[in-house]
Coordinates of C-alpha atoms in Angstrom, one line a residue:
M1 CA 5.3 48.0 -13.8
A2 CA 4.4 44.4 -13.4
R3 CA 5.9 42.4 -10.4
N4 CA 5.7 38.7 -10.2
G5 CA 2.8 38.3 -12.6
A6 CA 0.5 41.0 -11.0
E7 CA -0.5 44.3 -12.5
G8 CA 1.5 47.3 -11.3
G9 CA 0.4 49.5 -8.5
E10 CA 1.6 51.4 -5.5
G11 CA 2.2 48.5 -3.1
Q12 CA 4.1 45.3 -3.7
S13 CA 2.2 42.3 -4.7
V14 CA 2.4 38.8 -3.2
P15 CA 4.7 36.6 -5.3
R16 CA 2.7 34.1 -7.3
L17 CA 3.3 30.4 -6.8
S18 CA 4.2 29.0 -10.2
S19 CA 3.5 25.4 -11.1
S20 CA 7.3 24.8 -11.0
S21 CA 7.6 26.0 -7.4
R22 CA 5.0 23.4 -6.2
I23 CA 6.5 20.1 -5.2
R24 CA 4.3 17.3 -6.2
T25 CA 5.5 13.9 -5.2
G26 CA 3.9 10.7 -6.0
P27 CA 2.5 8.3 -3.5
D28 CA 4.9 6.8 -1.0
P29 CA 6.1 3.4 -2.4
F30 CA 6.2 1.9 1.0
L31 CA 2.6 2.8 1.7
V32 CA 1.6 1.4 -1.7
V33 CA 3.2 -1.9 -0.9
C34 CA 1.5 -1.9 2.5
R35 CA -1.9 -1.2 0.9
C36 CA -1.4 -4.0 -1.6
F37 CA -0.4 -6.5 1.1
S38 CA -3.4 -5.4 3.1
F39 CA -5.7 -5.9 0.1
L40 CA -4.2 -9.4 -0.5
T41 CA -4.7 -10.3 3.2
A42 CA -8.3 -9.1 3.0
L43 CA -9.0 -11.2 -0.1
T44 CA -7.5 -14.2 1.6
A45 CA -9.6 -13.7 4.7
I46 CA -12.7 -13.4 2.5
L47 CA -11.7 -16.8 0.9
C48 CA -11.5 -18.2 4.5
V49 CA -15.0 -16.8 5.2
A50 CA -16.4 -18.5 2.0
V51 CA -14.7 -21.8 2.8
N52 CA -15.9 -21.9 6.3
V53 CA -19.5 -21.0 5.2
L54 CA -19.4 -23.9 2.7
S55 CA -18.1 -26.2 5.4
A56 CA -20.7 -25.1 7.9
V57 CA -23.5 -25.5 5.4
R58 CA -22.3 -29.1 4.5
S59 CA -22.0 -30.0 8.2
F60 CA -25.5 -28.8 9.1
K61 CA -27.1 -30.2 5.9
D62 CA -25.6 -33.7 6.4
G63 CA -26.4 -33.5 10.1
S64 CA -23.3 -35.7 10.6
D65 CA -21.2 -33.2 12.5
V66 CA -23.1 -30.3 14.2
F67 CA -20.1 -29.4 16.3
N68 CA -18.0 -28.8 13.2
G69 CA -20.7 -26.6 11.8
I70 CA -20.8 -24.5 15.0
F71 CA -17.0 -24.3 14.9
R72 CA -17.1 -23.1 11.3
C73 CA -19.6 -20.4 12.3
Y74 CA -17.2 -19.0 14.8
A75 CA -14.4 -19.2 12.2
V76 CA -16.6 -17.1 9.8
V77 CA -17.2 -14.4 12.4
I78 CA -13.5 -14.2 13.3
A79 CA -12.4 -14.2 9.7
F80 CA -14.9 -11.4 9.1
I81 CA -13.1 -9.4 11.9
V82 CA -9.8 -10.0 10.0
V83 CA -11.4 -8.5 6.8
V84 CA -12.7 -5.5 8.7
A85 CA -9.3 -5.0 10.5
E86 CA -7.6 -4.8 7.1
T87 CA -9.7 -1.9 6.1
E88 CA -8.1 0.0 9.1
W89 CA -11.5 1.6 9.8
G90 CA -11.1 4.0 12.7
F91 CA -14.2 2.6 14.4
V92 CA -12.7 -0.9 14.6
T93 CA -9.3 0.2 15.8
K94 CA -10.9 2.4 18.4
F95 CA -12.6 -0.6 20.1
W96 CA -9.9 -3.2 19.4
K97 CA -6.6 -1.5 19.9
V98 CA -4.7 -4.7 19.5
L99 CA -5.7 -4.8 15.8
E100 CA -3.9 -1.5 15.3
Y101 CA -0.6 -3.3 16.0
W102 CA 0.7 -5.7 13.3
A103 CA 1.8 -8.4 15.7
G104 CA -1.7 -8.6 17.2
R105 CA -3.3 -8.6 13.7
G106 CA -1.0 -11.3 12.5
M107 CA -1.8 -13.5 15.5
L108 CA -5.5 -13.2 14.8
Q109 CA -4.9 -14.1 11.2
I110 CA -2.9 -17.2 12.2
F111 CA -5.7 -18.2 14.5
V112 CA -8.2 -17.9 11.7
A113 CA -5.9 -19.9 9.4
V114 CA -5.7 -22.7 12.0
M115 CA -9.5 -22.7 12.5
T116 CA -10.0 -22.9 8.8
R117 CA -7.6 -25.8 8.5
A118 CA -8.9 -27.7 11.6
F119 CA -11.1 -30.8 11.4
P120 CA -10.8 -31.6 7.7
D121 CA -13.2 -34.3 6.5
Y122 CA -11.2 -36.5 4.1
S123 CA -14.1 -38.1 2.3
S124 CA -13.8 -38.4 -1.5
S125 CA -16.8 -36.3 -2.1
Q126 CA -15.3 -33.2 -0.5
K127 CA -11.9 -33.1 -2.1
D128 CA -12.6 -29.7 -3.7
L129 CA -13.6 -28.2 -0.3
I130 CA -10.5 -29.6 1.4
L131 CA -8.3 -28.1 -1.3
L132 CA -10.0 -24.7 -0.8
Q133 CA -9.5 -25.0 2.9
N134 CA -5.8 -25.8 2.5
I135 CA -5.2 -22.9 0.1
A136 CA -7.1 -20.4 2.2
S137 CA -5.6 -21.5 5.5
Y138 CA -2.0 -21.6 4.2
M139 CA -2.3 -18.2 2.5
L140 CA -3.7 -16.6 5.6
L141 CA -1.1 -18.3 7.7
A142 CA 1.6 -16.8 5.5
C143 CA 0.1 -13.3 5.7
G144 CA -0.2 -13.7 9.5
V145 CA 3.5 -14.7 9.8
V146 CA 4.5 -11.7 7.7
Y147 CA 2.4 -9.4 9.9
V148 CA 3.9 -10.9 13.2
V149 CA 7.5 -10.6 11.9
S150 CA 6.8 -7.1 10.6
G151 CA 5.2 -6.1 13.9
I152 CA 8.2 -7.3 15.8
L153 CA 10.5 -5.3 13.5
C154 CA 8.3 -2.2 14.2
I155 CA 7.3 -1.8 10.5
G156 CA 3.7 -1.1 11.5
F157 CA 5.0 1.9 13.5
L158 CA 6.9 3.1 10.5
K159 CA 3.8 2.7 8.3
R160 CA 1.7 4.8 10.7
S161 CA 4.3 7.5 10.8
R162 CA 4.5 7.7 7.0
Q163 CA 0.7 7.7 6.8
Q164 CA 0.6 10.7 9.2
K165 CA 3.2 12.5 7.1
E166 CA 1.3 11.8 3.9
I167 CA -1.9 13.1 5.5
T168 CA -0.1 16.3 6.7
R169 CA 1.5 16.8 3.2
E170 CA -1.9 16.4 1.4
Q171 CA -3.5 18.9 3.8
A172 CA -0.7 21.4 3.2
V173 CA -1.1 21.1 -0.5
K174 CA -4.9 21.6 -0.2
D175 CA -4.3 24.6 2.0
L176 CA -1.8 26.1 -0.5
E177 CA -4.2 25.6 -3.4
Q178 CA -7.0 27.2 -1.5
L179 CA -4.7 30.1 -0.6
E180 CA -3.7 30.5 -4.2
R181 CA -7.4 30.6 -5.3
R182 CA -8.2 33.3 -2.8
R183 CA -5.2 35.3 -3.8
E184 CA -6.2 35.1 -7.5
E185 CA -9.8 36.2 -6.5
L186 CA -8.3 39.2 -4.6
E187 CA -6.2 40.2 -7.5
Q188 CA -9.2 40.1 -9.8
L189 CA -11.2 42.2 -7.4
L190 CA -8.3 44.8 -7.2
L191 CA -8.1 44.9 -11.0
A192 CA -11.9 45.4 -11.3
E193 CA -11.7 48.3 -8.8
R194 CA -8.9 50.0 -10.7
V195 CA -10.8 49.8 -14.0

């Protein structure tokens, strides 16, 4: 007599997990929004890197303002740190714990935005570069303000908590699938022995 999808025998078989008994939920919408905002912030920081590199090259090439060029080089390095922080790479957050918290990350972004906007040269030949500086700095400033306010409201803590739950849920699903595969292999071996 068959029980729960297994061939009959002396002992009871383990109930089979049907596809309807598995609960598959989609990705957490809150985490999706956080990832999209992080991606936008990283792109804005990359724009700041590009603008500061262009400004540094022009400063050094003209030879008119070496100090502005050096300042821009520092802005490039710090903007690159913002980009790496947005990847939430464990290596970075291990050494710079302040970047794990949204308020600290937002303050760094605001600092880079101010550095990008500082010392504009209003010559008519550089209007395109000044426009790029303004766009990049104000976009990163807006991202930084959102991060600081969200950090004060403990939304970063909520995100880390939901990420941990998502990782735990994904691991549980993988473990269940592996257990199901092993159970099916055992059933096939038992059937082969009976025949």
